[in-house]
Amino acid sequence: MPMKFKIDVLAALKEKGYNTNRIRTEKLLSQSTLQKFRNQEGVSWENIETLCRLLECQPGDLLEYTET
């Protein structure tokens, strides 16, 4: 996969006060999306937008392109 996360998304969310229970309770992200973050899998642009809002960052802060 040429696109990958630069950061540990779940750890970054936790630092901002968003643990997985809160994320699910407030319906910010789905359980399947959280699992994709754990497995370093791709997610939708809608989920990237949500991450940027929660982490107060830009997509380039989260993702990087790597040659395969």
N, CA, C and O atoms as a Maestro MAE file, in Angstrom:
{
 s_m_m2io_version
 :::
 2.0.0
}

f_m_ct {
 s_m_title
 :::
 protein
 m_atom[272] {
  # First column is atom index #
  i_m_mmod_type
  r_m_x_coord
  r_m_y_coord
  r_m_z_coord
  i_m_residue_number
  s_m_chain_name
  s_m_pdb_residue_name
  s_m_pdb_atom_name
  i_m_atomic_number
  :::
  1 25 0.843 -1.170 0.000 1 A "MET " " N  " 7
  2 3 0.000 0.000 0.000 1 A "MET " " CA " 6
  3 2 0.896 1.243 0.000 1 A "MET " " C  " 6
  4 15 1.664 1.437 0.941 1 A "MET " " O  " 8
  5 25 0.815 2.074 -1.019 2 A "PRO " " N  " 7
  6 3 1.707 3.221 -1.109 2 A "PRO " " CA " 6
  7 2 1.401 4.343 -0.110 2 A "PRO " " C  " 6
  8 15 2.295 5.127 0.210 2 A "PRO " " O  " 8
  9 25 0.177 4.440 0.386 3 A "MET " " N  " 7
  10 3 -0.164 5.448 1.389 3 A "MET " " CA " 6
  11 2 -0.158 4.789 2.756 3 A "MET " " C  " 6
  12 15 -0.725 3.711 2.937 3 A "MET " " O  " 8
  13 25 0.492 5.445 3.729 4 A "LYS " " N  " 7
  14 3 0.483 4.897 5.074 4 A "LYS " " CA " 6
  15 2 0.425 6.038 6.081 4 A "LYS " " C  " 6
  16 15 0.728 7.189 5.764 4 A "LYS " " O  " 8
  17 25 0.030 5.693 7.292 5 A "PHE " " N  " 7
  18 3 -0.060 6.683 8.352 5 A "PHE " " CA " 6
  19 2 1.331 6.981 8.900 5 A "PHE " " C  " 6
  20 15 2.128 6.069 9.119 5 A "PHE " " O  " 8
  21 25 1.615 8.255 9.119 6 A "LYS " " N  " 7
  22 3 2.878 8.691 9.709 6 A "LYS " " CA " 6
  23 2 2.876 8.494 11.214 6 A "LYS " " C  " 6
  24 15 3.931 8.350 11.832 6 A "LYS " " O  " 8
  25 25 1.687 8.490 11.799 7 A "ILE " " N  " 7
  26 3 1.551 8.458 13.253 7 A "ILE " " CA " 6
  27 2 0.727 7.266 13.685 7 A "ILE " " C  " 6
  28 15 0.047 6.640 12.871 7 A "ILE " " O  " 8
  29 25 0.789 6.956 14.957 8 A "ASP " " N  " 7
  30 3 -0.111 5.968 15.544 8 A "ASP " " CA " 6
  31 2 -1.405 6.723 15.847 8 A "ASP " " C  " 6
  32 15 -1.487 7.469 16.823 8 A "ASP " " O  " 8
  33 25 -2.407 6.520 15.002 9 A "VAL " " N  " 7
  34 3 -3.650 7.292 15.078 9 A "VAL " " CA " 6
  35 2 -4.335 7.121 16.432 9 A "VAL " " C  " 6
  36 15 -4.756 8.105 17.041 9 A "VAL " " O  " 8
  37 25 -4.448 5.900 16.900 10 A "LEU " " N  " 7
  38 3 -5.144 5.666 18.164 10 A "LEU " " CA " 6
  39 2 -4.415 6.314 19.338 10 A "LEU " " C  " 6
  40 15 -5.058 6.831 20.252 10 A "LEU " " O  " 8
  41 25 -3.099 6.294 19.326 11 A "ALA " " N  " 7
  42 3 -2.327 6.949 20.390 11 A "ALA " " CA " 6
  43 2 -2.520 8.461 20.337 11 A "ALA " " C  " 6
  44 15 -2.645 9.108 21.376 11 A "ALA " " O  " 8
  45 25 -2.543 9.022 19.133 12 A "ALA " " N  " 7
  46 3 -2.746 10.465 18.984 12 A "ALA " " CA " 6
  47 2 -4.137 10.869 19.465 12 A "ALA " " C  " 6
  48 15 -4.297 11.900 20.118 12 A "ALA " " O  " 8
  49 25 -5.135 10.060 19.141 13 A "LEU " " N  " 7
  50 3 -6.493 10.342 19.618 13 A "LEU " " CA " 6
  51 2 -6.555 10.276 21.141 13 A "LEU " " C  " 6
  52 15 -7.190 11.112 21.784 13 A "LEU " " O  " 8
  53 25 -5.891 9.278 21.705 14 A "LYS " " N  " 7
  54 3 -5.879 9.130 23.166 14 A "LYS " " CA " 6
  55 2 -5.252 10.344 23.841 14 A "LYS " " C  " 6
  56 15 -5.729 10.796 24.882 14 A "LYS " " O  " 8
  57 25 -4.177 10.873 23.247 15 A "GLU " " N  " 7
  58 3 -3.522 12.072 23.789 15 A "GLU " " CA " 6
  59 2 -4.465 13.271 23.805 15 A "GLU " " C  " 6
  60 15 -4.359 14.145 24.666 15 A "GLU " " O  " 8
  61 25 -5.392 13.305 22.842 16 A "LYS " " N  " 7
  62 3 -6.364 14.398 22.765 16 A "LYS " " CA " 6
  63 2 -7.606 14.121 23.617 16 A "LYS " " C  " 6
  64 15 -8.537 14.926 23.642 16 A "LYS " " O  " 8
  65 25 -7.618 12.979 24.316 17 A "GLY " " N  " 7
  66 3 -8.740 12.670 25.193 17 A "GLY " " CA " 6
  67 2 -9.824 11.806 24.572 17 A "GLY " " C  " 6
  68 15 -10.913 11.673 25.132 17 A "GLY " " O  " 8
  69 25 -9.534 11.220 23.421 18 A "TYR " " N  " 7
  70 3 -10.505 10.371 22.737 18 A "TYR " " CA " 6
  71 2 -10.097 8.905 22.832 18 A "TYR " " C  " 6
  72 15 -9.379 8.408 21.965 18 A "TYR " " O  " 8
  73 25 -10.544 8.211 23.872 19 A "ASN " " N  " 7
  74 3 -10.278 6.774 23.933 19 A "ASN " " CA " 6
  75 2 -11.312 6.055 23.069 19 A "ASN " " C  " 6
  76 15 -12.294 6.665 22.646 19 A "ASN " " O  " 8
  77 25 -11.103 4.784 22.809 20 A "THR " " N  " 7
  78 3 -11.978 4.058 21.893 20 A "THR " " CA " 6
  79 2 -13.419 4.002 22.409 20 A "THR " " C  " 6
  80 15 -14.360 4.028 21.616 20 A "THR " " O  " 8
  81 25 -13.595 3.927 23.713 21 A "ASN " " N  " 7
  82 3 -14.956 3.908 24.259 21 A "ASN " " CA " 6
  83 2 -15.680 5.223 23.954 21 A "ASN " " C  " 6
  84 15 -16.834 5.213 23.526 21 A "ASN " " O  " 8
  85 25 -15.009 6.338 24.173 22 A "ARG " " N  " 7
  86 3 -15.610 7.647 23.888 22 A "ARG " " CA " 6
  87 2 -15.911 7.795 22.403 22 A "ARG " " C  " 6
  88 15 -16.960 8.319 22.029 22 A "ARG " " O  " 8
  89 25 -15.001 7.338 21.563 23 A "ILE " " N  " 7
  90 3 -15.190 7.443 20.113 23 A "ILE " " CA " 6
  91 2 -16.431 6.675 19.685 23 A "ILE " " C  " 6
  92 15 -17.224 7.165 18.881 23 A "ILE " " O  " 8
  93 25 -16.599 5.465 20.224 24 A "ARG " " N  " 7
  94 3 -17.777 4.664 19.878 24 A "ARG " " CA " 6
  95 2 -19.045 5.264 20.471 24 A "ARG " " C  " 6
  96 15 -20.063 5.343 19.785 24 A "ARG " " O  " 8
  97 25 -19.004 5.688 21.734 25 A "THR " " N  " 7
  98 3 -20.176 6.239 22.409 25 A "THR " " CA " 6
  99 2 -20.681 7.495 21.706 25 A "THR " " C  " 6
  100 15 -21.885 7.661 21.512 25 A "THR " " O  " 8
  101 25 -19.760 8.377 21.326 26 A "GLU " " N  " 7
  102 3 -20.135 9.621 20.656 26 A "GLU " " CA " 6
  103 2 -20.315 9.441 19.141 26 A "GLU " " C  " 6
  104 15 -20.605 10.398 18.422 26 A "GLU " " O  " 8
  105 25 -20.137 8.190 18.667 27 A "LYS " " N  " 7
  106 3 -20.304 7.831 17.255 27 A "LYS " " CA " 6
  107 2 -19.456 8.711 16.331 27 A "LYS " " C  " 6
  108 15 -19.914 9.165 15.282 27 A "LYS " " O  " 8
  109 25 -18.216 8.935 16.750 28 A "LEU " " N  " 7
  110 3 -17.287 9.727 15.944 28 A "LEU " " CA " 6
  111 2 -16.700 8.899 14.808 28 A "LEU " " C  " 6
  112 15 -16.551 9.388 13.688 28 A "LEU " " O  " 8
  113 25 -16.368 7.651 15.098 29 A "LEU " " N  " 7
  114 3 -15.830 6.705 14.119 29 A "LEU " " CA " 6
  115 2 -16.411 5.336 14.426 29 A "LEU " " C  " 6
  116 15 -16.736 5.036 15.575 29 A "LEU " " O  " 8
  117 25 -16.542 4.508 13.403 30 A "SER " " N  " 7
  118 3 -17.097 3.165 13.605 30 A "SER " " CA " 6
  119 2 -16.045 2.201 14.155 30 A "SER " " C  " 6
  120 15 -14.844 2.467 14.106 30 A "SER " " O  " 8
  121 25 -16.526 1.093 14.672 31 A "GLN " " N  " 7
  122 3 -15.626 0.054 15.177 31 A "GLN " " CA " 6
  123 2 -14.742 -0.478 14.052 31 A "GLN " " C  " 6
  124 15 -13.559 -0.745 14.266 31 A "GLN " " O  " 8
  125 25 -15.307 -0.634 12.858 32 A "SER " " N  " 7
  126 3 -14.510 -1.144 11.734 32 A "SER " " CA " 6
  127 2 -13.408 -0.151 11.343 32 A "SER " " C  " 6
  128 15 -12.316 -0.561 10.951 32 A "SER " " O  " 8
  129 25 -13.689 1.142 11.447 33 A "THR " " N  " 7
  130 3 -12.661 2.145 11.159 33 A "THR " " CA " 6
  131 2 -11.557 2.092 12.200 33 A "THR " " C  " 6
  132 15 -10.380 2.186 11.852 33 A "THR " " O  " 8
  133 25 -11.909 1.946 13.459 34 A "LEU " " N  " 7
  134 3 -10.905 1.823 14.515 34 A "LEU " " CA " 6
  135 2 -10.017 0.606 14.262 34 A "LEU " " C  " 6
  136 15 -8.806 0.659 14.476 34 A "LEU " " O  " 8
  137 25 -10.622 -0.485 13.808 35 A "GLN " " N  " 7
  138 3 -9.852 -1.691 13.503 35 A "GLN " " CA " 6
  139 2 -8.899 -1.443 12.340 35 A "GLN " " C  " 6
  140 15 -7.776 -1.948 12.342 35 A "GLN " " O  " 8
  141 25 -9.335 -0.672 11.350 36 A "LYS " " N  " 7
  142 3 -8.457 -0.342 10.226 36 A "LYS " " CA " 6
  143 2 -7.253 0.466 10.696 36 A "LYS " " C  " 6
  144 15 -6.146 0.276 10.192 36 A "LYS " " O  " 8
  145 25 -7.457 1.362 11.652 37 A "PHE " " N  " 7
  146 3 -6.331 2.107 12.206 37 A "PHE " " CA " 6
  147 2 -5.355 1.164 12.904 37 A "PHE " " C  " 6
  148 15 -4.141 1.319 12.772 37 A "PHE " " O  " 8
  149 25 -5.876 0.194 13.642 38 A "ARG " " N  " 7
  150 3 -5.007 -0.770 14.331 38 A "ARG " " CA " 6
  151 2 -4.158 -1.557 13.336 38 A "ARG " " C  " 6
  152 15 -2.995 -1.862 13.597 38 A "ARG " " O  " 8
  153 25 -4.760 -1.881 12.191 39 A "ASN " " N  " 7
  154 3 -4.093 -2.720 11.184 39 A "ASN " " CA " 6
  155 2 -3.366 -1.910 10.112 39 A "ASN " " C  " 6
  156 15 -2.866 -2.481 9.142 39 A "ASN " " O  " 8
  157 25 -3.300 -0.578 10.277 40 A "GLN " " N  " 7
  158 3 -2.651 0.295 9.293 40 A "GLN " " CA " 6
  159 2 -3.250 0.114 7.898 40 A "GLN " " C  " 6
  160 15 -2.521 0.072 6.907 40 A "GLN " " O  " 8
  161 25 -4.580 0.006 7.822 41 A "GLU " " N  " 7
  162 3 -5.276 -0.134 6.545 41 A "GLU " " CA " 6
  163 2 -5.836 1.217 6.119 41 A "GLU " " C  " 6
  164 15 -5.946 2.134 6.932 41 A "GLU " " O  " 8
  165 25 -6.184 1.334 4.856 42 A "GLY " " N  " 7
  166 3 -6.740 2.567 4.333 42 A "GLY " " CA " 6
  167 2 -8.140 2.840 4.855 42 A "GLY " " C  " 6
  168 15 -8.895 1.914 5.153 42 A "GLY " " O  " 8
  169 25 -8.477 4.110 4.962 43 A "VAL " " N  " 7
  170 3 -9.812 4.531 5.390 43 A "VAL " " CA " 6
  171 2 -10.328 5.584 4.409 43 A "VAL " " C  " 6
  172 15 -9.574 6.088 3.577 43 A "VAL " " O  " 8
  173 25 -11.607 5.908 4.510 44 A "SER " " N  " 7
  174 3 -12.229 6.857 3.594 44 A "SER " " CA " 6
  175 2 -11.783 8.286 3.883 44 A "SER " " C  " 6
  176 15 -11.264 8.590 4.957 44 A "SER " " O  " 8
  177 25 -11.999 9.157 2.895 45 A "TRP " " N  " 7
  178 3 -11.685 10.571 3.076 45 A "TRP " " CA " 6
  179 2 -12.549 11.167 4.179 45 A "TRP " " C  " 6
  180 15 -12.105 12.067 4.893 45 A "TRP " " O  " 8
  181 25 -13.767 10.682 4.326 46 A "GLU " " N  " 7
  182 3 -14.641 11.159 5.402 46 A "GLU " " CA " 6
  183 2 -13.999 10.887 6.762 46 A "GLU " " C  " 6
  184 15 -14.050 11.735 7.654 46 A "GLU " " O  " 8
  185 25 -13.400 9.716 6.923 47 A "ASN " " N  " 7
  186 3 -12.727 9.389 8.179 47 A "ASN " " CA " 6
  187 2 -11.451 10.215 8.363 47 A "ASN " " C  " 6
  188 15 -11.113 10.587 9.487 47 A "ASN " " O  " 8
  189 25 -10.745 10.501 7.276 48 A "ILE " " N  " 7
  190 3 -9.559 11.368 7.355 48 A "ILE " " CA " 6
  191 2 -9.990 12.767 7.803 48 A "ILE " " C  " 6
  192 15 -9.320 13.392 8.626 48 A "ILE " " O  " 8
  193 25 -11.110 13.257 7.261 49 A "GLU " " N  " 7
  194 3 -11.637 14.562 7.669 49 A "GLU " " CA " 6
  195 2 -11.961 14.579 9.162 49 A "GLU " " C  " 6
  196 15 -11.645 15.541 9.862 49 A "GLU " " O  " 8
  197 25 -12.591 13.514 9.640 50 A "THR " " N  " 7
  198 3 -12.932 13.415 11.064 50 A "THR " " CA " 6
  199 2 -11.670 13.427 11.911 50 A "THR " " C  " 6
  200 15 -11.608 14.114 12.930 50 A "THR " " O  " 8
  201 25 -10.660 12.666 11.492 51 A "LEU " " N  " 7
  202 3 -9.387 12.654 12.219 51 A "LEU " " CA " 6
  203 2 -8.758 14.032 12.275 51 A "LEU " " C  " 6
  204 15 -8.280 14.461 13.325 51 A "LEU " " O  " 8
  205 25 -8.756 14.725 11.149 52 A "CYS " " N  " 7
  206 3 -8.160 16.066 11.109 52 A "CYS " " CA " 6
  207 2 -8.894 17.011 12.059 52 A "CYS " " C  " 6
  208 15 -8.271 17.843 12.717 52 A "CYS " " O  " 8
  209 25 -10.210 16.881 12.128 53 A "ARG " " N  " 7
  210 3 -10.989 17.728 13.034 53 A "ARG " " CA " 6
  211 2 -10.663 17.400 14.482 53 A "ARG " " C  " 6
  212 15 -10.446 18.305 15.289 53 A "ARG " " O  " 8
  213 25 -10.626 16.115 14.820 54 A "LEU " " N  " 7
  214 3 -10.371 15.704 16.198 54 A "LEU " " CA " 6
  215 2 -8.947 16.004 16.646 54 A "LEU " " C  " 6
  216 15 -8.718 16.388 17.793 54 A "LEU " " O  " 8
  217 25 -7.995 15.829 15.739 55 A "LEU " " N  " 7
  218 3 -6.588 16.019 16.085 55 A "LEU " " CA " 6
  219 2 -6.081 17.420 15.768 55 A "LEU " " C  " 6
  220 15 -4.934 17.759 16.059 55 A "LEU " " O  " 8
  221 25 -6.954 18.232 15.165 56 A "GLU " " N  " 7
  222 3 -6.592 19.602 14.793 56 A "GLU " " CA " 6
  223 2 -5.320 19.617 13.944 56 A "GLU " " C  " 6
  224 15 -4.323 20.248 14.297 56 A "GLU " " O  " 8
  225 25 -5.381 18.905 12.815 57 A "CYS " " N  " 7
  226 3 -4.218 18.800 11.936 57 A "CYS " " CA " 6
  227 2 -4.655 18.776 10.479 57 A "CYS " " C  " 6
  228 15 -5.845 18.879 10.181 57 A "CYS " " O  " 8
  229 25 -3.708 18.642 9.586 58 A "GLN " " N  " 7
  230 3 -3.941 18.541 8.151 58 A "GLN " " CA " 6
  231 2 -3.687 17.100 7.698 58 A "GLN " " C  " 6
  232 15 -2.955 16.370 8.366 58 A "GLN " " O  " 8
  233 25 -4.284 16.676 6.564 59 A "PRO " " N  " 7
  234 3 -4.067 15.310 6.085 59 A "PRO " " CA " 6
  235 2 -2.585 14.953 5.923 59 A "PRO " " C  " 6
  236 15 -2.196 13.813 6.176 59 A "PRO " " O  " 8
  237 25 -1.760 15.908 5.507 60 A "GLY " " N  " 7
  238 3 -0.329 15.661 5.348 60 A "GLY " " CA " 6
  239 2 0.380 15.352 6.654 60 A "GLY " " C  " 6
  240 15 1.465 14.771 6.653 60 A "GLY " " O  " 8
  241 25 -0.232 15.741 7.776 61 A "ASP " " N  " 7
  242 3 0.320 15.414 9.083 61 A "ASP " " CA " 6
  243 2 0.072 13.946 9.436 61 A "ASP " " C  " 6
  244 15 0.749 13.378 10.292 61 A "ASP " " O  " 8
  245 25 -0.911 13.342 8.760 62 A "LEU " " N  " 7
  246 3 -1.310 11.972 9.061 62 A "LEU " " CA " 6
  247 2 -0.770 10.938 8.080 62 A "LEU " " C  " 6
  248 15 -0.416 9.823 8.466 62 A "LEU " " O  " 8
  249 25 -0.711 11.323 6.804 63 A "LEU " " N  " 7
  250 3 -0.410 10.363 5.745 63 A "LEU " " CA " 6
  251 2 0.871 10.698 5.008 63 A "LEU " " C  " 6
  252 15 1.286 11.855 4.933 63 A "LEU " " O  " 8
  253 25 1.493 9.650 4.462 64 A "GLU " " N  " 7
  254 3 2.649 9.827 3.590 64 A "GLU " " CA " 6
  255 2 2.593 8.807 2.472 64 A "GLU " " C  " 6
  256 15 2.067 7.706 2.637 64 A "GLU " " O  " 8
  257 25 3.139 9.187 1.339 65 A "TYR " " N  " 7
  258 3 3.230 8.303 0.184 65 A "TYR " " CA " 6
  259 2 4.598 7.644 0.180 65 A "TYR " " C  " 6
  260 15 5.620 8.308 0.357 65 A "TYR " " O  " 8
  261 25 4.610 6.341 -0.020 66 A "THR " " N  " 7
  262 3 5.879 5.616 -0.118 66 A "THR " " CA " 6
  263 2 5.861 4.758 -1.385 66 A "THR " " C  " 6
  264 15 4.837 4.169 -1.731 66 A "THR " " O  " 8
  265 25 6.979 4.696 -2.056 67 A "GLU " " N  " 7
  266 3 7.097 3.833 -3.233 67 A "GLU " " CA " 6
  267 2 7.064 2.368 -2.784 67 A "GLU " " C  " 6
  268 15 7.597 2.016 -1.732 67 A "GLU " " O  " 8
  269 25 6.440 1.539 -3.586 68 A "THR " " N  " 7
  270 3 6.395 0.112 -3.232 68 A "THR " " CA " 6
  271 2 7.419 -0.670 -4.013 68 A "THR " " C  " 6
  272 15 7.526 -1.885 -3.847 68 A "THR " " O  " 8
  :::
 }
 m_bond[271] {
  # First column is bond index #
  i_m_from
  i_m_to
  i_m_order
  :::
  1 1 2 1
  2 2 3 1
  3 3 4 2
  4 3 5 1
  5 5 6 1
  6 6 7 1
  7 7 8 2
  8 7 9 1
  9 9 10 1
  10 10 11 1
  11 11 12 2
  12 11 13 1
  13 13 14 1
  14 14 15 1
  15 15 16 2
  16 15 17 1
  17 17 18 1
  18 18 19 1
  19 19 20 2
  20 19 21 1
  21 21 22 1
  22 22 23 1
  23 23 24 2
  24 23 25 1
  25 25 26 1
  26 26 27 1
  27 27 28 2
  28 27 29 1
  29 29 30 1
  30 30 31 1
  31 31 32 2
  32 31 33 1
  33 33 34 1
  34 34 35 1
  35 35 36 2
  36 35 37 1
  37 37 38 1
  38 38 39 1
  39 39 40 2
  40 39 41 1
  41 41 42 1
  42 42 43 1
  43 43 44 2
  44 43 45 1
  45 45 46 1
  46 46 47 1
  47 47 48 2
  48 47 49 1
  49 49 50 1
  50 50 51 1
  51 51 52 2
  52 51 53 1
  53 53 54 1
  54 54 55 1
  55 55 56 2
  56 55 57 1
  57 57 58 1
  58 58 59 1
  59 59 60 2
  60 59 61 1
  61 61 62 1
  62 62 63 1
  63 63 64 2
  64 63 65 1
  65 65 66 1
  66 66 67 1
  67 67 68 2
  68 67 69 1
  69 69 70 1
  70 70 71 1
  71 71 72 2
  72 71 73 1
  73 73 74 1
  74 74 75 1
  75 75 76 2
  76 75 77 1
  77 77 78 1
  78 78 79 1
  79 79 80 2
  80 79 81 1
  81 81 82 1
  82 82 83 1
  83 83 84 2
  84 83 85 1
  85 85 86 1
  86 86 87 1
  87 87 88 2
  88 87 89 1
  89 89 90 1
  90 90 91 1
  91 91 92 2
  92 91 93 1
  93 93 94 1
  94 94 95 1
  95 95 96 2
  96 95 97 1
  97 97 98 1
  98 98 99 1
  99 99 100 2
  100 99 101 1
  101 101 102 1
  102 102 103 1
  103 103 104 2
  104 103 105 1
  105 105 106 1
  106 106 107 1
  107 107 108 2
  108 107 109 1
  109 109 110 1
  110 110 111 1
  111 111 112 2
  112 111 113 1
  113 113 114 1
  114 114 115 1
  115 115 116 2
  116 115 117 1
  117 117 118 1
  118 118 119 1
  119 119 120 2
  120 119 121 1
  121 121 122 1
  122 122 123 1
  123 123 124 2
  124 123 125 1
  125 125 126 1
  126 126 127 1
  127 127 128 2
  128 127 129 1
  129 129 130 1
  130 130 131 1
  131 131 132 2
  132 131 133 1
  133 133 134 1
  134 134 135 1
  135 135 136 2
  136 135 137 1
  137 137 138 1
  138 138 139 1
  139 139 140 2
  140 139 141 1
  141 141 142 1
  142 142 143 1
  143 143 144 2
  144 143 145 1
  145 145 146 1
  146 146 147 1
  147 147 148 2
  148 147 149 1
  149 149 150 1
  150 150 151 1
  151 151 152 2
  152 151 153 1
  153 153 154 1
  154 154 155 1
  155 155 156 2
  156 155 157 1
  157 157 158 1
  158 158 159 1
  159 159 160 2
  160 159 161 1
  161 161 162 1
  162 162 163 1
  163 163 164 2
  164 163 165 1
  165 165 166 1
  166 166 167 1
  167 167 168 2
  168 167 169 1
  169 169 170 1
  170 170 171 1
  171 171 172 2
  172 171 173 1
  173 173 174 1
  174 174 175 1
  175 175 176 2
  176 175 177 1
  177 177 178 1
  178 178 179 1
  179 179 180 2
  180 179 181 1
  181 181 182 1
  182 182 183 1
  183 183 184 2
  184 183 185 1
  185 185 186 1
  186 186 187 1
  187 187 188 2
  188 187 189 1
  189 189 190 1
  190 190 191 1
  191 191 192 2
  192 191 193 1
  193 193 194 1
  194 194 195 1
  195 195 196 2
  196 195 197 1
  197 197 198 1
  198 198 199 1
  199 199 200 2
  200 199 201 1
  201 201 202 1
  202 202 203 1
  203 203 204 2
  204 203 205 1
  205 205 206 1
  206 206 207 1
  207 207 208 2
  208 207 209 1
  209 209 210 1
  210 210 211 1
  211 211 212 2
  212 211 213 1
  213 213 214 1
  214 214 215 1
  215 215 216 2
  216 215 217 1
  217 217 218 1
  218 218 219 1
  219 219 220 2
  220 219 221 1
  221 221 222 1
  222 222 223 1
  223 223 224 2
  224 223 225 1
  225 225 226 1
  226 226 227 1
  227 227 228 2
  228 227 229 1
  229 229 230 1
  230 230 231 1
  231 231 232 2
  232 231 233 1
  233 233 234 1
  234 234 235 1
  235 235 236 2
  236 235 237 1
  237 237 238 1
  238 238 239 1
  239 239 240 2
  240 239 241 1
  241 241 242 1
  242 242 243 1
  243 243 244 2
  244 243 245 1
  245 245 246 1
  246 246 247 1
  247 247 248 2
  248 247 249 1
  249 249 250 1
  250 250 251 1
  251 251 252 2
  252 251 253 1
  253 253 254 1
  254 254 255 1
  255 255 256 2
  256 255 257 1
  257 257 258 1
  258 258 259 1
  259 259 260 2
  260 259 261 1
  261 261 262 1
  262 262 263 1
  263 263 264 2
  264 263 265 1
  265 265 266 1
  266 266 267 1
  267 267 268 2
  268 267 269 1
  269 269 270 1
  270 270 271 1
  271 271 272 2
  :::
 }
}
